[in-house]
Amino acid sequence: MSILICGSLAFDTIMTFEGRFAEQILPSQLHILNVSFLVPGLRREFGGCAGNIAYGLRQLGSPAVPLAMVGNDASDYLERMRSLGVDTRFVGTTADNYTAQAMIMTDRDNNQITAFHPGAMSQAHETPVPTDAGIRLAIVSPDGRDAMLQHAQQLHDAGIPFVFDPGQGLPMFNGDELRRFIELATWVTVNDYEGQMLSDRTGLDFAAIAQQVQGLVVTLGEQGCEVWEQGSKNLVAPVKAAEVLDPTGCGDAFRAALLHGLSQGWSLVRCAELGNRIGATKIASRGGQNYRFSA
């Protein structure tokens, strides 16, 4: 079963701030915010939601087919994807933009501040969902706004079940648009912060969202995750990480496990259990695509 991953391919510049953001940002001075952070640690990694999810799927032995747009600076990224066995035939290239770039700063409590330049990702809607490539399962993850809207509709029209994973792209959409995503999707997955924003914008609580799809998964970090089905909630216990080095890409690793399990016909709870395991493995490794995992 081919798994289509609609989302971004990006380069991540990851910086480590050894203090705490909360100690540097004064709540009473937010209207004149002017802060600077010393970041002794800096590295560049392959990233983007589609890239990270594809990497996780290959770690689990599942096929991965990204649908994304990159710039003329991505030849090394595409070569690496192919070396991992990722099918890159639906990754478009534009000569007019850089590949998307994320600048991610992490403090000592694993809080993150991210600046994101979309670059070529803004043209991702130019490549439609393939309907003749044996795709049987998909995910709509953070991407260009038009791409997310169009790919969700195209997947629904083609009868391809998909996971709606708005992630950090959620603020781009209003309540009506988010309700439409939920209507089109088969499953929805968010973290607890995104879940609260999704509820606020749609006016739907988790139980109501779960009534409209086959399942809603809300990840809770070190507290595990909630699986909502038919309005009822199951709490899936966390897996303790051997060490906590870098949260970048943990959510994408979890999504890879979710897709892997769904493609195998597993229950949503079993998928989430694997997601917690691979997330614990990923957080003990730096970058979104450097961990090793065997299911």
Short mmCIF file of N, CA and C in Angstrom, two decimals, residues 16-90:
data_model
loop_
_atom_site.label_atom_id
_atom_site.label_comp_id
_atom_site.label_asym_id
_atom_site.label_seq_id
_atom_site.Cartn_x
_atom_site.Cartn_y
_atom_site.Cartn_z
N THR A 16 20.46 25.96 19.76
CA THR A 16 20.24 25.59 21.16
C THR A 16 20.51 26.78 22.07
N PHE A 17 19.47 27.20 22.79
CA PHE A 17 19.59 28.26 23.78
C PHE A 17 19.67 27.60 25.15
N GLU A 18 20.72 27.88 25.91
CA GLU A 18 20.97 27.15 27.14
C GLU A 18 20.16 27.66 28.33
N GLY A 19 19.46 28.78 28.16
CA GLY A 19 18.60 29.30 29.22
C GLY A 19 17.15 28.91 29.00
N ARG A 20 16.25 29.70 29.59
CA ARG A 20 14.81 29.48 29.45
C ARG A 20 14.19 30.72 28.82
N PHE A 21 13.36 30.51 27.81
CA PHE A 21 12.69 31.64 27.18
C PHE A 21 11.89 32.44 28.20
N ALA A 22 11.25 31.73 29.12
CA ALA A 22 10.38 32.39 30.10
C ALA A 22 11.15 33.36 30.98
N GLU A 23 12.45 33.15 31.14
CA GLU A 23 13.25 34.04 31.97
C GLU A 23 13.77 35.25 31.18
N GLN A 24 13.62 35.21 29.87
CA GLN A 24 14.12 36.29 29.03
C GLN A 24 13.02 37.21 28.50
N ILE A 25 11.80 36.73 28.51
CA ILE A 25 10.68 37.48 27.96
C ILE A 25 9.81 38.00 29.11
N LEU A 26 9.72 39.30 29.25
CA LEU A 26 8.96 39.91 30.33
C LEU A 26 7.51 40.11 29.89
N PRO A 27 6.56 39.45 30.55
CA PRO A 27 5.15 39.57 30.13
C PRO A 27 4.66 41.02 30.08
N SER A 28 5.17 41.85 30.99
CA SER A 28 4.70 43.24 31.03
C SER A 28 5.26 44.09 29.89
N GLN A 29 6.24 43.55 29.15
CA GLN A 29 6.90 44.32 28.09
C GLN A 29 6.67 43.72 26.70
N LEU A 30 5.64 42.88 26.56
CA LEU A 30 5.41 42.24 25.28
C LEU A 30 5.09 43.23 24.17
N HIS A 31 4.56 44.39 24.52
CA HIS A 31 4.20 45.38 23.50
C HIS A 31 5.43 46.06 22.92
N ILE A 32 6.59 45.92 23.56
CA ILE A 32 7.84 46.47 23.02
C ILE A 32 8.92 45.38 23.03
N LEU A 33 8.52 44.18 22.61
CA LEU A 33 9.42 43.03 22.67
C LEU A 33 10.67 43.26 21.85
N ASN A 34 11.82 43.09 22.48
CA ASN A 34 13.11 43.23 21.82
C ASN A 34 14.10 42.34 22.56
N VAL A 35 14.26 41.10 22.09
CA VAL A 35 15.09 40.14 22.80
C VAL A 35 16.15 39.57 21.88
N SER A 36 17.22 39.10 22.48
CA SER A 36 18.31 38.45 21.75
C SER A 36 18.74 37.23 22.54
N PHE A 37 18.97 36.11 21.84
CA PHE A 37 19.35 34.88 22.51
C PHE A 37 20.71 34.42 22.00
N LEU A 38 21.61 34.11 22.91
CA LEU A 38 22.89 33.53 22.55
C LEU A 38 22.71 32.03 22.34
N VAL A 39 23.06 31.54 21.15
CA VAL A 39 22.83 30.12 20.83
C VAL A 39 24.16 29.45 20.48
N PRO A 40 24.85 28.89 21.48
CA PRO A 40 26.16 28.26 21.23
C PRO A 40 26.08 27.08 20.27
N GLY A 41 24.94 26.36 20.28
CA GLY A 41 24.81 25.19 19.41
C GLY A 41 24.01 25.52 18.16
N LEU A 42 24.54 25.15 16.99
CA LEU A 42 23.84 25.39 15.73
C LEU A 42 24.21 24.29 14.75
N ARG A 43 23.19 23.75 14.07
CA ARG A 43 23.44 22.74 13.04
C ARG A 43 22.34 22.81 11.99
N ARG A 44 22.60 22.26 10.82
CA ARG A 44 21.63 22.25 9.73
C ARG A 44 21.23 20.80 9.45
N GLU A 45 19.91 20.57 9.38
CA GLU A 45 19.39 19.22 9.22
C GLU A 45 18.39 19.18 8.07
N PHE A 46 18.16 17.99 7.55
CA PHE A 46 17.05 17.77 6.63
C PHE A 46 15.77 17.73 7.44
N GLY A 47 14.72 18.41 6.97
CA GLY A 47 13.49 18.47 7.74
C GLY A 47 12.27 18.68 6.86
N GLY A 48 11.27 19.34 7.45
CA GLY A 48 9.98 19.47 6.81
C GLY A 48 9.11 18.29 7.17
N CYS A 49 7.81 18.53 7.33
CA CYS A 49 6.92 17.47 7.80
C CYS A 49 6.91 16.27 6.87
N ALA A 50 6.83 16.50 5.55
CA ALA A 50 6.79 15.37 4.62
C ALA A 50 8.09 14.58 4.67
N GLY A 51 9.21 15.29 4.75
CA GLY A 51 10.50 14.60 4.83
C GLY A 51 10.64 13.78 6.09
N ASN A 52 10.25 14.37 7.22
CA ASN A 52 10.36 13.67 8.50
C ASN A 52 9.44 12.46 8.56
N ILE A 53 8.21 12.62 8.07
CA ILE A 53 7.27 11.51 8.08
C ILE A 53 7.75 10.40 7.15
N ALA A 54 8.25 10.77 5.97
CA ALA A 54 8.78 9.78 5.04
C ALA A 54 9.93 9.00 5.68
N TYR A 55 10.81 9.72 6.38
CA TYR A 55 11.92 9.06 7.06
C TYR A 55 11.40 8.06 8.09
N GLY A 56 10.41 8.47 8.88
CA GLY A 56 9.85 7.57 9.88
C GLY A 56 9.21 6.35 9.27
N LEU A 57 8.49 6.54 8.17
CA LEU A 57 7.86 5.39 7.50
C LEU A 57 8.91 4.40 7.00
N ARG A 58 10.01 4.90 6.48
CA ARG A 58 11.06 3.99 6.01
C ARG A 58 11.73 3.26 7.18
N GLN A 59 11.83 3.92 8.35
CA GLN A 59 12.35 3.24 9.53
C GLN A 59 11.44 2.07 9.92
N LEU A 60 10.16 2.21 9.64
CA LEU A 60 9.18 1.18 9.99
C LEU A 60 8.96 0.18 8.85
N GLY A 61 9.62 0.39 7.73
CA GLY A 61 9.50 -0.53 6.62
C GLY A 61 8.31 -0.29 5.72
N SER A 62 7.68 0.87 5.82
CA SER A 62 6.53 1.20 4.98
C SER A 62 6.95 2.08 3.81
N PRO A 63 6.23 2.01 2.70
CA PRO A 63 6.53 2.87 1.55
C PRO A 63 6.18 4.32 1.86
N ALA A 64 6.92 5.23 1.28
CA ALA A 64 6.70 6.66 1.52
C ALA A 64 6.76 7.40 0.20
N VAL A 65 5.69 8.16 -0.10
CA VAL A 65 5.60 8.90 -1.35
C VAL A 65 5.27 10.35 -1.04
N PRO A 66 6.27 11.23 -0.89
CA PRO A 66 5.98 12.64 -0.61
C PRO A 66 5.39 13.35 -1.82
N LEU A 67 4.46 14.25 -1.54
CA LEU A 67 3.94 15.18 -2.55
C LEU A 67 4.32 16.57 -2.07
N ALA A 68 5.34 17.16 -2.67
CA ALA A 68 5.92 18.40 -2.14
C ALA A 68 6.57 19.19 -3.26
N MET A 69 7.01 20.39 -2.92
CA MET A 69 7.72 21.27 -3.86
C MET A 69 9.01 21.75 -3.20
N VAL A 70 10.11 21.67 -3.94
CA VAL A 70 11.39 22.14 -3.43
C VAL A 70 11.98 23.15 -4.40
N GLY A 71 13.03 23.84 -3.94
CA GLY A 71 13.71 24.81 -4.78
C GLY A 71 14.89 24.19 -5.51
N ASN A 72 15.69 25.04 -6.13
CA ASN A 72 16.83 24.55 -6.91
C ASN A 72 18.04 24.21 -6.05
N ASP A 73 17.87 24.29 -4.72
CA ASP A 73 18.96 23.99 -3.79
C ASP A 73 18.77 22.66 -3.10
N ALA A 74 17.90 21.78 -3.62
CA ALA A 74 17.50 20.59 -2.88
C ALA A 74 18.03 19.28 -3.46
N SER A 75 19.01 19.35 -4.36
CA SER A 75 19.48 18.12 -5.00
C SER A 75 20.03 17.12 -3.99
N ASP A 76 20.74 17.61 -2.97
CA ASP A 76 21.29 16.69 -1.97
C ASP A 76 20.18 16.07 -1.12
N TYR A 77 19.12 16.84 -0.85
CA TYR A 77 18.00 16.31 -0.08
C TYR A 77 17.30 15.20 -0.88
N LEU A 78 17.03 15.45 -2.15
CA LEU A 78 16.35 14.44 -2.96
C LEU A 78 17.20 13.19 -3.11
N GLU A 79 18.50 13.36 -3.27
CA GLU A 79 19.39 12.21 -3.37
C GLU A 79 19.34 11.38 -2.08
N ARG A 80 19.32 12.07 -0.94
CA ARG A 80 19.24 11.34 0.33
C ARG A 80 17.93 10.59 0.44
N MET A 81 16.81 11.24 0.07
CA MET A 81 15.51 10.57 0.13
C MET A 81 15.52 9.28 -0.69
N ARG A 82 16.06 9.36 -1.89
CA ARG A 82 16.10 8.18 -2.76
C ARG A 82 16.97 7.09 -2.15
N SER A 83 18.06 7.49 -1.50
CA SER A 83 18.95 6.48 -0.89
C SER A 83 18.26 5.74 0.26
N LEU A 84 17.22 6.37 0.83
CA LEU A 84 16.45 5.74 1.90
C LEU A 84 15.29 4.92 1.36
N GLY A 85 15.12 4.92 0.05
CA GLY A 85 14.03 4.17 -0.54
C GLY A 85 12.73 4.94 -0.65
N VAL A 86 12.81 6.26 -0.55
CA VAL A 86 11.62 7.11 -0.66
C VAL A 86 11.36 7.40 -2.14
N ASP A 87 10.10 7.28 -2.54
CA ASP A 87 9.68 7.54 -3.91
C ASP A 87 9.50 9.05 -4.09
N THR A 88 10.38 9.69 -4.87
CA THR A 88 10.36 11.15 -5.00
C THR A 88 9.76 11.63 -6.33
N ARG A 89 9.05 10.76 -7.04
CA ARG A 89 8.57 11.16 -8.37
C ARG A 89 7.53 12.26 -8.33
N PHE A 90 6.89 12.49 -7.15
CA PHE A 90 5.88 13.55 -7.05
C PHE A 90 6.40 14.76 -6.28
#
